[in-house]
Structures are given as C-alpha cells and as structure tokens.
Short mmCIF file of C-alpha atoms in Angstrom, two decimals:
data_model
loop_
_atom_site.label_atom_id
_atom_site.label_comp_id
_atom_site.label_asym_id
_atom_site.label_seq_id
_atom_site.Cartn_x
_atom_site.Cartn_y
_atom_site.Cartn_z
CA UNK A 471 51.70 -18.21 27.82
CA UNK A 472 48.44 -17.00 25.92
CA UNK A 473 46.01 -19.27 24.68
CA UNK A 474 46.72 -19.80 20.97
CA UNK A 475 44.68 -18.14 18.45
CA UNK A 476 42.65 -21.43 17.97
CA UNK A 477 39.06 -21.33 18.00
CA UNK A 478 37.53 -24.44 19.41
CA UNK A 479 33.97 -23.88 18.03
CA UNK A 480 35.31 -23.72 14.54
CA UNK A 481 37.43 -27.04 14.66
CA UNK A 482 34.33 -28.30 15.59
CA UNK A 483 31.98 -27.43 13.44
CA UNK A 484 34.88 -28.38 10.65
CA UNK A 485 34.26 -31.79 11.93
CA UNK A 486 30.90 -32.10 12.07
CA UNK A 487 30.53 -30.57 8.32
CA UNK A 488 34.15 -32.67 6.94
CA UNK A 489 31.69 -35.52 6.25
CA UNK A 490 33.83 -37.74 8.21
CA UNK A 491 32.33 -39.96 10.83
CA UNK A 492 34.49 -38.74 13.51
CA UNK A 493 33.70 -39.65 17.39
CA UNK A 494 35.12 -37.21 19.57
CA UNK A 495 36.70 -40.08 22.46
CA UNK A 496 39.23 -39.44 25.44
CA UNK A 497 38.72 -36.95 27.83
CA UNK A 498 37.14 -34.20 25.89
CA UNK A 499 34.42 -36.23 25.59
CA UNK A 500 34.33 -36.57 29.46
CA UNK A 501 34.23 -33.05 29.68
CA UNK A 502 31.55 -32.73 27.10
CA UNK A 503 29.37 -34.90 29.32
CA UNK A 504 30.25 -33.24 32.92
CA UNK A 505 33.03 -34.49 34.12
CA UNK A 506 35.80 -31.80 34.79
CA UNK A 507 38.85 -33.29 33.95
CA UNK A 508 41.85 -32.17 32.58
CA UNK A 509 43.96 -33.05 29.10
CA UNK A 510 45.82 -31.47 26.53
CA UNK A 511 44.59 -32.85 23.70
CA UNK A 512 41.94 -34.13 21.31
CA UNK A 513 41.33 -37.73 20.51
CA UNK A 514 39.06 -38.64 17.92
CA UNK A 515 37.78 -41.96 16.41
CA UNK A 516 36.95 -41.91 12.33
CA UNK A 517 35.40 -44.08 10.00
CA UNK A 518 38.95 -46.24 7.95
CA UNK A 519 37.83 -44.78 4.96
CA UNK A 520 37.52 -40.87 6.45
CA UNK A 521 40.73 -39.60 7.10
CA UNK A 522 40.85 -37.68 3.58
CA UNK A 523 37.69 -35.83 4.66
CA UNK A 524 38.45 -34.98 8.11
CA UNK A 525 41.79 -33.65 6.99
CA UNK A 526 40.60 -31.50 4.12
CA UNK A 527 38.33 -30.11 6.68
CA UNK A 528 40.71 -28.89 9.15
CA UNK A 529 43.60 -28.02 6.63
CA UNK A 530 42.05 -24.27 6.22
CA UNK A 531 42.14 -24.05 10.25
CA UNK A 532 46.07 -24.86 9.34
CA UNK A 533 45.65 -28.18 11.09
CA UNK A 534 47.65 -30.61 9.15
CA UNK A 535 48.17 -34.71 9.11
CA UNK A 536 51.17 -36.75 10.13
CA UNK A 537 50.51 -39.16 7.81
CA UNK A 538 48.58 -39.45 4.24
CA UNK A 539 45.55 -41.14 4.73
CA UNK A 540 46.94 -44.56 3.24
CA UNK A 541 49.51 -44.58 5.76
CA UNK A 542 47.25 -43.34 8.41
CA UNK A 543 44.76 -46.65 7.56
CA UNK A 544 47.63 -48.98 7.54
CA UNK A 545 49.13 -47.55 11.24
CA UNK A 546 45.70 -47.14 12.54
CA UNK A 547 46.40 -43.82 14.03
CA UNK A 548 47.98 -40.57 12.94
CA UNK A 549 47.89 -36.88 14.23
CA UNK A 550 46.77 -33.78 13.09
CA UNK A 551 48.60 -30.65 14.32
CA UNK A 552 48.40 -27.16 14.29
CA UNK A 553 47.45 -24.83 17.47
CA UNK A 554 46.30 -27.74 18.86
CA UNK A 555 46.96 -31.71 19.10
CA UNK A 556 44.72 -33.94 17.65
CA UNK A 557 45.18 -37.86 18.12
CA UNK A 558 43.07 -39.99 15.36
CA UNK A 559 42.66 -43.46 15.78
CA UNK A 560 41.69 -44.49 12.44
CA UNK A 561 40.24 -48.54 12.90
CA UNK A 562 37.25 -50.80 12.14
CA UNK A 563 37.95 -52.22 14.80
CA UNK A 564 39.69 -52.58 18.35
CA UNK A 565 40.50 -54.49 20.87
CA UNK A 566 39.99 -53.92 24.84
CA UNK A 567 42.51 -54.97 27.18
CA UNK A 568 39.94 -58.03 28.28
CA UNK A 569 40.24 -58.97 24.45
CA UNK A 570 36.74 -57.63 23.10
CA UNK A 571 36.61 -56.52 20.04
CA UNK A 572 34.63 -53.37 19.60
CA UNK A 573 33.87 -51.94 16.14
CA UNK A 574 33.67 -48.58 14.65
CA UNK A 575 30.41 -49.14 12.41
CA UNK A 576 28.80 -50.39 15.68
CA UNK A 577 30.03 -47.59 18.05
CA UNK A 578 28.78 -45.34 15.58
CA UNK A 579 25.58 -46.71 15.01
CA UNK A 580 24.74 -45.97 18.99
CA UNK A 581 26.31 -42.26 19.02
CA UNK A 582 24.92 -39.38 20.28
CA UNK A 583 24.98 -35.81 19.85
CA UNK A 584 25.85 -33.25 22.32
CA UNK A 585 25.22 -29.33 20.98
CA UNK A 586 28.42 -26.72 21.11
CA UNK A 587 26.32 -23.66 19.51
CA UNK A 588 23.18 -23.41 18.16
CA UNK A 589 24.48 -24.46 14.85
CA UNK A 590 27.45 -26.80 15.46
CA UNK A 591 26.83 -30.36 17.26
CA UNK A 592 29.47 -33.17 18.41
CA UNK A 593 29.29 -36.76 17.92
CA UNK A 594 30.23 -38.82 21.16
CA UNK A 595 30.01 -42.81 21.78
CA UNK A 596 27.25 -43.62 23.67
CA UNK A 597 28.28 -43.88 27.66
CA UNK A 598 28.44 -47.44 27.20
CA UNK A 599 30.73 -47.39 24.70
CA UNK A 600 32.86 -44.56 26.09
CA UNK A 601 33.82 -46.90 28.49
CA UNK A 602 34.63 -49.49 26.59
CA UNK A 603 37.12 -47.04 24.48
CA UNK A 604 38.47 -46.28 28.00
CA UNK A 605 39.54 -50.14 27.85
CA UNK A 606 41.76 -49.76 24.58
CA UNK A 607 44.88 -48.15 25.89
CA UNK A 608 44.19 -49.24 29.97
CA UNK A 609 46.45 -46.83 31.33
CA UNK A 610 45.75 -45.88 35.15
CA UNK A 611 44.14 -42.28 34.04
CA UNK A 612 41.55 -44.57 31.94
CA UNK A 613 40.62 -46.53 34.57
CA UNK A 614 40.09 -43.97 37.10
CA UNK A 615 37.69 -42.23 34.16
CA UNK A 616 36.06 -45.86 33.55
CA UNK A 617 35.17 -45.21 37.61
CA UNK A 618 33.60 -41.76 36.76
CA UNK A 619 31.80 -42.28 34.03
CA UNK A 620 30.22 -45.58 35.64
CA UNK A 621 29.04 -43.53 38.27
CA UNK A 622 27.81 -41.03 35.40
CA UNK A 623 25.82 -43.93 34.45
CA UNK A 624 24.02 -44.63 37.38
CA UNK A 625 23.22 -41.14 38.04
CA UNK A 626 21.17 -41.09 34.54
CA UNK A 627 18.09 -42.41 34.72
CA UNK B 1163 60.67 -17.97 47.81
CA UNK B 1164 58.51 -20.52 45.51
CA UNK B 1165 57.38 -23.36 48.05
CA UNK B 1166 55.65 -25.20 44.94
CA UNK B 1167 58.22 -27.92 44.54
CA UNK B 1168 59.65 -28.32 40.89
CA UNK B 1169 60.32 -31.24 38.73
CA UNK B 1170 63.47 -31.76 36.46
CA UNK B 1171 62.48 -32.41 32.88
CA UNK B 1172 64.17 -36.02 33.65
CA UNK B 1173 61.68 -36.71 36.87
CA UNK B 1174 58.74 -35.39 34.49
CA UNK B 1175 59.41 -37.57 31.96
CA UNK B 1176 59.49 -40.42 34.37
CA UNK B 1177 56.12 -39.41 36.20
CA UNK B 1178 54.67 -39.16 32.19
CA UNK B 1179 55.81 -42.38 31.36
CA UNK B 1180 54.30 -43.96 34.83
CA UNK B 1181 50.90 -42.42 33.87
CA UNK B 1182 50.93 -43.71 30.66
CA UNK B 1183 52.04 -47.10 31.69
CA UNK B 1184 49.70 -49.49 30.41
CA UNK B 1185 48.57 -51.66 32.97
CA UNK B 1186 47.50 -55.50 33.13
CA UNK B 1187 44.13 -56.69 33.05
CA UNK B 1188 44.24 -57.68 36.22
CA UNK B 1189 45.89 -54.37 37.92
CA UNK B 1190 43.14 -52.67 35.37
CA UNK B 1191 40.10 -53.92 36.65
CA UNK B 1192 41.41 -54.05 40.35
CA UNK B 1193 41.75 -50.28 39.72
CA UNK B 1194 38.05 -50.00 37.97
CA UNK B 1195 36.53 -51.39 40.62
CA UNK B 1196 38.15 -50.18 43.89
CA UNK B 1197 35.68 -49.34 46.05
CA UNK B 1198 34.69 -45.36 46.41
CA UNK B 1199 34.43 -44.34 49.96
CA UNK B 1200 31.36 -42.73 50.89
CA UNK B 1201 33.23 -39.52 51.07
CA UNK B 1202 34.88 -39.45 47.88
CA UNK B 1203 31.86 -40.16 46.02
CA UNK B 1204 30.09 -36.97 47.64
CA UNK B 1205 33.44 -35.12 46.49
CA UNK B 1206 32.92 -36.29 43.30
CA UNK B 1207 29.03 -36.19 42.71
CA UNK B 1208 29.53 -32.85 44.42
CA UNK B 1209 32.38 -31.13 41.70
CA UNK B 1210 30.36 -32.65 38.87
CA UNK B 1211 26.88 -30.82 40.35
CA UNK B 1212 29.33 -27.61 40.17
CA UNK B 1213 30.75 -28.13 36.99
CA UNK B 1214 27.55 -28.76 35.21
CA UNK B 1215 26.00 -26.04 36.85
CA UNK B 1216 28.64 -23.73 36.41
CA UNK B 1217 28.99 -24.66 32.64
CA UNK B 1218 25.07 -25.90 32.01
CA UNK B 1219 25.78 -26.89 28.46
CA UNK B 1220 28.88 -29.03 26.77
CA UNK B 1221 30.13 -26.21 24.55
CA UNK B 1222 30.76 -23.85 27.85
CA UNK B 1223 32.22 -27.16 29.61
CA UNK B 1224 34.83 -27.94 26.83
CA UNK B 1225 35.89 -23.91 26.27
CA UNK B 1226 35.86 -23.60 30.21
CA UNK B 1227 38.15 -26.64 30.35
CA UNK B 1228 40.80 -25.12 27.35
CA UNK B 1229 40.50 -22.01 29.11
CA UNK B 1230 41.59 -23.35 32.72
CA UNK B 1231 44.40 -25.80 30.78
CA UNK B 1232 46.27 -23.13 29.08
CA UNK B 1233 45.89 -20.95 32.18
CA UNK B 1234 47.57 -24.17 34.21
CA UNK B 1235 49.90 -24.09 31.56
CA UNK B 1236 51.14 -20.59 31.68
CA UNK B 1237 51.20 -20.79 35.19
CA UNK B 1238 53.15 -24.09 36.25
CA UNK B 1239 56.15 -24.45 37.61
CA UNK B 1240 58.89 -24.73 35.48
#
C-alpha cells in the first residue's frame, strides 16, 4: 500500500486559514508535542458555530463532511473524509468521565501554537487541557496517554 | 514460513472493540495513576529524547509519524 496522495502540510494550513477555531486533539496532537505514538486518524475540536468554515476549507483538498453543519451541531460530532479520516467533535462543551465540564471557549482561550512550516502553524489545547480531553472518551489508550503526557508535564519547566 | 501470528478479521474486531472499551472511573484513574517503574520511565523519557531529536520540530514529528503508519500499514499481517 502507498501512502495516499494527501499532503499533510496543506490540510493544515487549510485549517489554520478556514477561519474555524479548530483544536487539533487526540493523538496527533501527542505527536505534535513529542510523544511517538501511533493512530490513524485526525481528531479535531471546533468552535459549534465553525463547522461551515472548516468544511469549505478542506472541500478543495476533496475532504468532505458526513453531516451538514446543522446536523453536525445537533450530534456533536461528524467526520470529514477523503484520503484521510478526520473525527470533529463539534461542542461548547463536554463532559469528563469524573463529570467536569470543560468548555470549548475556555480551552481555546489557553491554546497554543506549535509551527508545521514556516508559514503554516497548529492550534493545540494547552497540556493541561489535553489531558483533560483525554478524560472525554476514557478508553484504556487515553489513559495510558493521560500517563505520558503527565510526565510531559513535569519534564517542562 | 511467516512466524508473525495473524488475526481473523472476527478476533480483530474483538481486540478493536476491547481497546475502545470505555472504562469506569474507577478502572480509569486506577489505570492513570499506576505507578511507572523506574525502568519504564527511562524507556519512555528515553524514546521521547529520540523522537524529538530525531524529528526536532512538530511538523517533521507528525509527517514522520504518517510516514511510519502507512508503512505499518502496507506491511501488516493480513
């Protein structure tokens, strides 16, 4: 199997210029920050009101929704496919499996930037809240990242 | 003769849908906060001092990372 014709600096930078708040969560996200893990897809967390603008800007990369974006607001997740798999969890808010609510304005707020290219940057939650995002779905994989990334945190100073 | 042992698409499903079990709170933070021996956290501490070395910046980390997934990929066994 080759790897598809996808270019990974492009989707990005079709994010980052969409307009969209999108946080790039899961384990790309990991990655981005050092930890070399594997996954398959792409897992993103938008603004409620951005879906329209992230998926105009990926439709020219032929990367096209699962749902419109009314649907998409009222499931609170959707997927965008083309060469590649993108999840989109599209919330104001959700809930941990310890029942804390965590919110997308405030995530957002405390974001940071990590640079692809010269010209094209990715939005990530802070560590912090990384983890807590690691608490939304608790499956074993996410607690064995909440492990690394805590000792992430302690390595920073 | 392959040695790598091979999984039906029945047993992988299974094994996918025990990953992606979601577990309690309880069995959640028992697993967040099981203790690291002192050698696993060298393992660890040590493959992330290669990885960011290897890949100093996060756009070479996340193209690495596709690169070495599709090659997985293309090379599992089936």
């Amino acid at each position: 199997m080759q790897a598809s014709a996808f270019n990974e600096v492009e989707f990005f930078r079709a994010v980052a210029t969409s307009g969209a708040r999108a946080l790039l969560i899961g384990r790309r996200a990991l990655i981005a920050l050092g930890l070399p893990v594997m996954t398959s897809d792409y897992d993103y967390w938008i603004g409620a009101d951005d879906a329209a603008l992230l998926n105009a800007a990926l439709r020219p990369l032929e990367m096209l929704p699962t749902l419109d974006p009314d649907e998409a607001k009222r499931n609170g997740r959707y997927v965008i496919e083309g060469d590649e798999h993108v999840d989109v969890l599209v919330a104001r808010g959700v809930s941990t499996i310890d029942g804390m609510m965590v919110w997308f304005d405030d995530v957002w707020t405390r974001r940071i930037y990590l640079k692809i290219t010269d010209d094209v940057s990715i939005a990530i939650p802070s560590l912090e809240d990384l983890i807590l995002t690691k608490k939304f779905g608790a499956r074993p994989r996410d607690a064995d990242d909440i492990r690394w990334l805590e000792v992430l945190r302690g390595s920073k100073p | 003769m392959s040695q790598v042992p091979t999984f039906t698409a029945e047993q992988r499903a299974e094994l996918e849908a025990w990953e992606n079990r979601t577990l309690s709170p309880e069995e959640f933070d028992a697993r967040v906060h099981a203790p690291w021996t002192d050698r696993e956290r060298e393992d660890f501490v040590a493959l992330v001092a290669w990885f960011t070395k290897r890949y100093p910046t996060a756009g070479e980390r996340l193209g690495a990372a596709r690169h070495l997934a599709s090659q997985w990929l293309a090379n599992r066994p089936r």
